[in-house]
PDB file of C-alpha atoms in Angstrom:
ATOM      1  CA  MET A 153     -18.256 133.264 115.500  1.00  0.00           C
ATOM      2  CA  MET A 154     -21.735 133.627 116.890  1.00  0.00           C
ATOM      3  CA  GLY A 155     -24.419 134.860 114.535  1.00  0.00           C
ATOM      4  CA  VAL A 156     -25.706 138.412 114.808  1.00  0.00           C
ATOM      5  CA  LYS A 157     -29.282 139.589 114.564  1.00  0.00           C
ATOM      6  CA  TYR A 158     -30.799 143.044 114.878  1.00  0.00           C
ATOM      7  CA  CYS A 159     -33.418 144.119 117.346  1.00  0.00           C
ATOM      8  CA  LYS A 160     -36.649 144.890 115.542  1.00  0.00           C
ATOM      9  CA  ALA A 161     -37.469 147.639 118.033  1.00  0.00           C
ATOM     10  CA  CYS A 162     -34.243 149.640 118.249  1.00  0.00           C
ATOM     11  CA  LYS A 163     -32.301 148.190 115.298  1.00  0.00           C
ATOM     12  CA  LYS A 164     -29.265 147.536 117.507  1.00  0.00           C
ATOM     13  CA  PRO A 165     -27.161 144.397 116.938  1.00  0.00           C
ATOM     14  CA  MET A 166     -27.570 141.469 119.341  1.00  0.00           C
ATOM     15  CA  LYS A 167     -26.394 137.884 119.550  1.00  0.00           C
ATOM     16  CA  SER A 168     -28.568 135.359 117.768  1.00  0.00           C
ATOM     17  CA  THR A 169     -28.876 133.325 120.992  1.00  0.00           C
ATOM     18  CA  GLU A 170     -30.098 136.223 123.115  1.00  0.00           C
ATOM     19  CA  THR A 171     -33.757 136.393 124.042  1.00  0.00           C
ATOM     20  CA  HIS A 172     -33.690 140.055 125.230  1.00  0.00           C
ATOM     21  CA  CYS A 173     -32.233 143.118 123.556  1.00  0.00           C
ATOM     22  CA  ARG A 174     -29.525 144.609 125.787  1.00  0.00           C
ATOM     23  CA  THR A 175     -30.287 148.082 124.489  1.00  0.00           C
ATOM     24  CA  CYS A 176     -34.068 148.393 124.690  1.00  0.00           C
ATOM     25  CA  GLY A 177     -35.020 145.234 126.557  1.00  0.00           C
ATOM     26  CA  ALA A 178     -37.305 143.898 123.838  1.00  0.00           C
ATOM     27  CA  GLU A 179     -38.054 140.218 124.315  1.00  0.00           C
ATOM     28  CA  TYR A 180     -37.646 137.599 121.613  1.00  0.00           C
ATOM     29  CA  LYS A 181     -38.884 134.005 121.894  1.00  0.00           C
ATOM     30  CA  ASN A 182     -37.267 131.143 119.998  1.00  0.00           C
ATOM     31  CA  SER A 183     -39.017 130.427 116.745  1.00  0.00           C
ATOM     32  CA  PRO A 184     -41.420 127.426 116.964  1.00  0.00           C
ATOM     33  CA  VAL A 185     -40.158 126.410 113.548  1.00  0.00           C
ATOM     34  CA  ILE A 186     -36.812 125.468 115.093  1.00  0.00           C
ATOM     35  CA  LEU A 187     -38.512 123.391 117.775  1.00  0.00           C
ATOM     36  CA  ILE A 188     -40.633 121.633 115.170  1.00  0.00           C
ATOM     37  CA  VAL A 189     -37.558 120.852 113.084  1.00  0.00           C
ATOM     38  CA  ILE A 190     -35.757 119.440 116.130  1.00  0.00           C
ATOM     39  CA  LEU A 191     -38.812 117.354 117.021  1.00  0.00           C
ATOM     40  CA  LEU A 192     -39.080 115.990 113.483  1.00  0.00           C
ATOM     41  CA  ILE A 193     -35.393 115.065 113.529  1.00  0.00           C
ATOM     42  CA  LEU A 194     -35.828 113.217 116.816  1.00  0.00           C
ATOM     43  CA  ILE A 195     -38.889 111.378 115.487  1.00  0.00           C
ATOM     44  CA  GLY A 196     -36.992 110.448 112.344  1.00  0.00           C
ATOM     45  CA  LEU A 197     -34.119 109.036 114.385  1.00  0.00           C
ATOM     46  CA  CYS A 198     -36.523 106.998 116.506  1.00  0.00           C
ATOM     47  CA  VAL A 199     -38.278 105.625 113.432  1.00  0.00           C
ATOM     48  CA  PHE A 200     -34.968 104.743 111.784  1.00  0.00           C
ATOM     49  CA  THR A 201     -33.651 103.026 114.935  1.00  0.00           C
ATOM     50  CA  TRP A 202     -36.837 101.000 115.414  1.00  0.00           C
ATOM     51  CA  SER A 203     -36.943 100.061 111.732  1.00  0.00           C
ATOM     52  CA  LYS A 204     -33.326  98.864 111.873  1.00  0.00           C
ATOM     53  CA  TYR A 205     -34.004  96.860 115.035  1.00  0.00           C
ATOM     54  CA  HIS A 206     -37.136  95.286 113.559  1.00  0.00           C
ATOM     55  CA  SER A 207     -35.336  94.442 110.329  1.00  0.00           C
ATOM     56  CA  ASN A 208     -32.477  92.752 112.215  1.00  0.00           C
ATOM     57  CA  LYS A 209     -34.943  90.871 114.416  1.00  0.00           C
ATOM     58  CA  VAL A 210     -36.888  89.559 111.411  1.00  0.00           C
ATOM     59  CA  GLU A 211     -33.646  88.551 109.716  1.00  0.00           C
ATOM     60  CA  LEU A 212     -32.486  86.620 112.790  1.00  0.00           C
ATOM     61  CA  GLU A 213     -35.889  84.929 113.135  1.00  0.00           C
ATOM     62  CA  ASN A 214     -35.870  83.935 109.465  1.00  0.00           C
ATOM     63  CA  GLN A 215     -32.355  82.531 109.802  1.00  0.00           C
ATOM     64  CA  ALA A 216     -33.338  80.568 112.914  1.00  0.00           C
ATOM     65  CA  GLN A 217     -36.426  79.175 111.143  1.00  0.00           C
ATOM     66  CA  TYR A 218     -34.316  78.220 108.127  1.00  0.00           C
ATOM     67  CA  GLU A 219     -31.865  76.322 110.336  1.00  0.00           C
ATOM     68  CA  LYS A 220     -34.731  74.623 112.160  1.00  0.00           C
ATOM     69  CA  ASN A 221     -36.419  73.557 108.903  1.00  0.00           C
ATOM     70  CA  LYS A 222     -33.096  72.258 107.622  1.00  0.00           C
ATOM     71  CA  GLN A 223     -32.636  70.230 110.804  1.00  0.00           C
ATOM     72  CA  ILE A 224     -36.156  68.811 110.501  1.00  0.00           C
ATOM     73  CA  ASP A 225     -35.634  67.842 106.842  1.00  0.00           C
ATOM     74  CA  GLU A 226     -32.343  66.092 107.627  1.00  0.00           C
ATOM     75  CA  ALA A 227     -33.826  64.213 110.590  1.00  0.00           C
ATOM     76  CA  LYS A 228     -36.871  63.228 108.522  1.00  0.00           C
ATOM     77  CA  LEU A 229     -34.706  61.890 105.685  1.00  0.00           C
ATOM     78  CA  ASP A 230     -32.577  59.919 108.134  1.00  0.00           C
ATOM     79  CA  LEU A 231     -35.668  58.307 109.692  1.00  0.00           C
ATOM     80  CA  GLN A 232     -37.153  57.453 106.291  1.00  0.00           C
ATOM     81  CA  GLU A 233     -33.926  55.726 105.295  1.00  0.00           C
ATOM     82  CA  LYS A 234     -34.386  53.518 108.361  1.00  0.00           C
ATOM     83  CA  GLY A 235     -37.878  52.425 107.357  1.00  0.00           C
ATOM     84  CA  ILE A 236     -40.006  55.091 109.062  1.00  0.00           C
ATOM     85  CA  SER A 237     -42.974  56.358 107.036  1.00  0.00           C
ATOM     86  CA  PRO A 238     -42.824  60.000 105.809  1.00  0.00           C
ATOM     87  CA  ASP A 239     -45.748  61.051 108.000  1.00  0.00           C
ATOM     88  CA  VAL A 240     -44.299  59.618 111.222  1.00  0.00           C
ATOM     89  CA  ALA A 241     -40.795  60.779 110.290  1.00  0.00           C
ATOM     90  CA  GLN A 242     -42.091  64.347 109.883  1.00  0.00           C
ATOM     91  CA  LYS A 243     -43.820  64.306 113.285  1.00  0.00           C
ATOM     92  CA  VAL A 244     -40.832  62.818 115.081  1.00  0.00           C
ATOM     93  CA  ALA A 245     -38.398  65.226 113.408  1.00  0.00           C
ATOM     94  CA  GLU A 246     -40.526  68.206 114.445  1.00  0.00           C
ATOM     95  CA  ILE A 247     -40.732  66.980 118.035  1.00  0.00           C
ATOM     96  CA  LYS A 248     -36.970  66.460 118.192  1.00  0.00           C
ATOM     97  CA  SER A 249     -36.273  69.903 116.711  1.00  0.00           C
ATOM     98  CA  ASN A 250     -38.039  71.536 119.671  1.00  0.00           C
ATOM     99  CA  GLU A 251     -35.404  70.012 121.968  1.00  0.00           C
ATOM    100  CA  THR A 252     -37.879  69.370 124.752  1.00  0.00           C
ATOM    101  CA  LYS A 253     -37.835  66.196 126.814  1.00  0.00           C
ATOM    102  CA  THR A 254     -40.566  67.182 129.228  1.00  0.00           C
ATOM    103  CA  PHE A 255     -42.878  64.384 130.304  1.00  0.00           C
ATOM    104  CA  SER A 256     -44.344  63.121 133.549  1.00  0.00           C
ATOM    105  CA  GLU A 257     -43.016  60.236 135.591  1.00  0.00           C
ATOM    106  CA  VAL A 258     -46.493  58.678 135.467  1.00  0.00           C
ATOM    107  CA  HIS A 259     -46.462  58.673 131.657  1.00  0.00           C
ATOM    108  CA  LEU A 260     -42.974  57.204 131.552  1.00  0.00           C
ATOM    109  CA  LYS A 261     -44.001  54.339 133.853  1.00  0.00           C
ATOM    110  CA  GLU A 262     -47.192  53.796 131.852  1.00  0.00           C
ATOM    111  CA  PHE A 263     -45.282  53.479 128.603  1.00  0.00           C
ATOM    112  CA  GLU A 264     -42.645  51.206 130.136  1.00  0.00           C
ATOM    113  CA  ASN A 265     -45.450  48.863 131.207  1.00  0.00           C
ATOM    114  CA  ILE A 266     -46.849  48.789 127.664  1.00  0.00           C
ATOM    115  CA  LEU A 267     -43.414  47.947 126.251  1.00  0.00           C
ATOM    116  CA  SER A 268     -43.062  45.180 128.824  1.00  0.00           C
ATOM    117  CA  GLU A 269     -46.427  43.742 127.755  1.00  0.00           C
ATOM    118  CA  TRP A 270     -45.363  43.953 124.123  1.00  0.00           C
ATOM    119  CA  SER A 271     -42.077  42.188 124.803  1.00  0.00           C
ATOM    120  CA  ASP A 272     -43.851  39.337 126.598  1.00  0.00           C
ATOM    121  CA  ALA A 273     -46.465  38.971 123.840  1.00  0.00           C
ATOM    122  CA  GLU A 274     -43.764  39.120 121.186  1.00  0.00           C
ATOM    123  CA  ARG A 275     -41.887  36.200 122.773  1.00  0.00           C
ATOM    124  CA  VAL A 276     -45.075  34.152 122.898  1.00  0.00           C
ATOM    125  CA  ALA A 277     -45.844  34.862 119.227  1.00  0.00           C
ATOM    126  CA  GLY A 278     -42.279  34.013 118.239  1.00  0.00           C
ATOM    127  CA  SER A 279     -42.524  30.570 119.783  1.00  0.00           C
ATOM    128  CA  THR A 280     -45.982  29.751 118.378  1.00  0.00           C
ATOM    129  CA  SER A 281     -46.579  27.664 115.283  1.00  0.00           C
ATOM    130  CA  ARG A 282     -48.157  29.197 112.193  1.00  0.00           C
ATOM    131  CA  ILE A 283     -51.490  27.463 112.684  1.00  0.00           C
ATOM    132  CA  SER A 284     -51.846  28.722 116.268  1.00  0.00           C
ATOM    133  CA  LEU A 285     -50.776  32.347 115.768  1.00  0.00           C
ATOM    134  CA  ALA A 286     -54.255  33.904 115.760  1.00  0.00           C
ATOM    135  CA  GLN A 287     -54.448  34.420 119.534  1.00  0.00           C
ATOM    136  CA  PRO A 288     -50.864  35.704 120.041  1.00  0.00           C
ATOM    137  CA  VAL A 289     -51.233  38.130 117.128  1.00  0.00           C
ATOM    138  CA  SER A 290     -54.552  39.309 118.535  1.00  0.00           C
ATOM    139  CA  ARG A 291     -52.729  40.079 121.776  1.00  0.00           C
ATOM    140  CA  LEU A 292     -50.087  42.064 119.914  1.00  0.00           C
ATOM    141  CA  GLN A 293     -52.824  44.070 118.173  1.00  0.00           C
ATOM    142  CA  GLU A 294     -54.477  44.776 121.509  1.00  0.00           C
ATOM    143  CA  ILE A 295     -51.254  46.179 122.966  1.00  0.00           C
ATOM    144  CA  LYS A 296     -50.633  48.225 119.826  1.00  0.00           C
ATOM    145  CA  ARG A 297     -54.113  49.777 120.057  1.00  0.00           C
ATOM    146  CA  LYS A 298     -53.451  50.659 123.687  1.00  0.00           C
ATOM    147  CA  ALA A 299     -50.232  52.455 122.708  1.00  0.00           C
ATOM    148  CA  ASP A 300     -52.026  54.146 119.821  1.00  0.00           C
ATOM    149  CA  SER A 301     -54.669  55.595 122.146  1.00  0.00           C
ATOM    150  CA  LEU A 302     -52.095  57.448 124.256  1.00  0.00           C
ATOM    151  CA  LYS A 303     -50.592  60.900 123.786  1.00  0.00           C
ATOM    152  CA  TYR A 304     -47.434  62.214 125.434  1.00  0.00           C
ATOM    153  CA  SER A 305     -45.066  65.138 125.014  1.00  0.00           C
ATOM    154  CA  GLY A 306     -41.435  65.645 124.068  1.00  0.00           C
ATOM    155  CA  CYS A 307     -39.169  62.694 123.388  1.00  0.00           C
ATOM    156  CA  LEU A 308     -41.616  60.278 124.997  1.00  0.00           C
ATOM    157  CA  GLU A 309     -44.148  61.087 122.261  1.00  0.00           C
ATOM    158  CA  ALA A 310     -41.439  60.641 119.624  1.00  0.00           C
ATOM    159  CA  SER A 311     -40.648  57.253 121.152  1.00  0.00           C
ATOM    160  CA  ARG A 312     -44.317  56.253 121.124  1.00  0.00           C
ATOM    161  CA  LEU A 313     -44.692  57.117 117.441  1.00  0.00           C
ATOM    162  CA  LEU A 314     -41.570  55.140 116.520  1.00  0.00           C
ATOM    163  CA  TYR A 315     -42.656  52.119 118.554  1.00  0.00           C
ATOM    164  CA  LEU A 316     -46.091  52.215 116.905  1.00  0.00           C
ATOM    165  CA  THR A 317     -44.472  52.075 113.485  1.00  0.00           C
ATOM    166  CA  ALA A 318     -42.406  49.079 114.549  1.00  0.00           C
ATOM    167  CA  MET A 319     -45.424  47.351 116.126  1.00  0.00           C
ATOM    168  CA  ASN A 320     -47.422  47.737 112.912  1.00  0.00           C
ATOM    169  CA  SER A 321     -44.613  46.187 110.849  1.00  0.00           C
ATOM    170  CA  HIS A 322     -44.271  43.274 113.255  1.00  0.00           C
ATOM    171  CA  ILE A 323     -48.006  42.549 113.267  1.00  0.00           C
ATOM    172  CA  ASP A 324     -48.165  42.857 109.460  1.00  0.00           C
ATOM    173  CA  GLY A 325     -45.277  40.392 109.247  1.00  0.00           C
ATOM    174  CA  TYR A 326     -47.169  37.831 111.294  1.00  0.00           C
ATOM    175  CA  LEU A 327     -50.337  38.381 109.265  1.00  0.00           C
ATOM    176  CA  GLU A 328     -48.384  37.680 106.073  1.00  0.00           C
ATOM    177  CA  PHE A 329     -46.741  34.648 107.656  1.00  0.00           C
ATOM    178  CA  MET A 330     -50.124  33.238 108.659  1.00  0.00           C
ATOM    179  CA  LYS A 331     -51.216  33.210 104.998  1.00  0.00           C
ATOM    180  CA  GLY A 332     -48.866  30.338 104.211  1.00  0.00           C
ATOM    181  CA  LYS A 333     -45.544  29.591 102.563  1.00  0.00           C
ATOM    182  CA  GLU A 334     -46.332  31.734  99.513  1.00  0.00           C
ATOM    183  CA  SER A 335     -46.284  34.833 101.748  1.00  0.00           C
ATOM    184  CA  GLU A 336     -43.152  34.034 103.736  1.00  0.00           C
ATOM    185  CA  LEU A 337     -40.972  36.404 101.691  1.00  0.00           C
ATOM    186  CA  ALA A 338     -43.382  39.302 102.286  1.00  0.00           C
ATOM    187  CA  ALA A 339     -43.433  38.398 105.977  1.00  0.00           C
ATOM    188  CA  GLN A 340     -39.641  38.335 106.122  1.00  0.00           C
ATOM    189  CA  LEU A 341     -39.431  41.808 104.603  1.00  0.00           C
ATOM    190  CA  LYS A 342     -41.853  43.115 107.234  1.00  0.00           C
ATOM    191  CA  PHE A 343     -39.774  41.529 109.993  1.00  0.00           C
ATOM    192  CA  ILE A 344     -36.650  43.209 108.577  1.00  0.00           C
ATOM    193  CA  ASP A 345     -38.462  46.558 108.659  1.00  0.00           C
ATOM    194  CA  TYR A 346     -39.501  45.806 112.225  1.00  0.00           C
ATOM    195  CA  ALA A 347     -35.899  45.242 113.312  1.00  0.00           C
ATOM    196  CA  LYS A 348     -34.745  48.577 111.853  1.00  0.00           C
ATOM    197  CA  GLN A 349     -37.714  50.502 113.208  1.00  0.00           C
ATOM    198  CA  LEU A 350     -37.424  48.915 116.640  1.00  0.00           C
ATOM    199  CA  GLU A 351     -33.790  49.999 116.833  1.00  0.00           C
ATOM    200  CA  GLN A 352     -34.784  53.611 116.161  1.00  0.00           C
ATOM    201  CA  ALA A 353     -37.547  53.461 118.754  1.00  0.00           C
ATOM    202  CA  GLU A 354     -35.268  51.944 121.390  1.00  0.00           C
ATOM    203  CA  ASN A 355     -32.560  54.554 120.766  1.00  0.00           C
ATOM    204  CA  GLU A 356     -35.026  57.410 121.156  1.00  0.00           C
ATOM    205  CA  PHE A 357     -36.544  55.876 124.287  1.00  0.00           C
ATOM    206  CA  LYS A 358     -33.122  55.442 125.876  1.00  0.00           C
ATOM    207  CA  LYS A 359     -32.538  59.191 125.490  1.00  0.00           C
ATOM    208  CA  CYS A 360     -35.744  59.827 127.420  1.00  0.00           C
ATOM    209  CA  GLN A 361     -34.725  57.448 130.181  1.00  0.00           C
ATOM    210  CA  VAL A 362     -31.269  59.062 130.457  1.00  0.00           C
ATOM    211  CA  HIS A 363     -32.918  62.494 130.735  1.00  0.00           C
ATOM    212  CA  ASP A 364     -35.258  61.184 133.424  1.00  0.00           C
ATOM    213  CA  GLU A 365     -32.347  59.864 135.492  1.00  0.00           C
ATOM    214  CA  LYS A 366     -30.787  63.333 135.489  1.00  0.00           C
TER     215      LYS A 366
END
């Protein structure tokens, strides 16, 4: 049942929703208090909705960051187990977590040329006697410095970092070997590290080349 109110002018009953008295014609405007209450309710609903949305968004972002950090930690641990230093493993894991393989064709060709130079120099060093290794090792160091001076993006940068680690181990192995028979064990350990690190670098680089072919 509709509410009833009484006209202040003629005291006759009228519906609560009416704005004019049917008896005397007196006019009644809606109370501003009601409008203010309605406005406050609407504002409260908006604030609640936005707060809920923001809370859900932050929760999703935190969950995504947690998963990303977990992925980075797992990738880093896997690389370290394969002889990659913690610092390089961290950088490579972060690059891989971004899932970007963007790089230029020019950079890819440039890096392929460096790897070709390294492969040639490596074969020369491998067939050189201990007493004559100074020049071949110097060439390996020169190529390594060239690779170290570059900077790429995406998986190509991850490949560069992994190859640099392998190059350093290989050069260190030769430097130990050049010291004489007493350092052959240390040299052998470096060469073992090189083999494991090179495998990681080659695997990562192959992924880049596959992406480029697509």
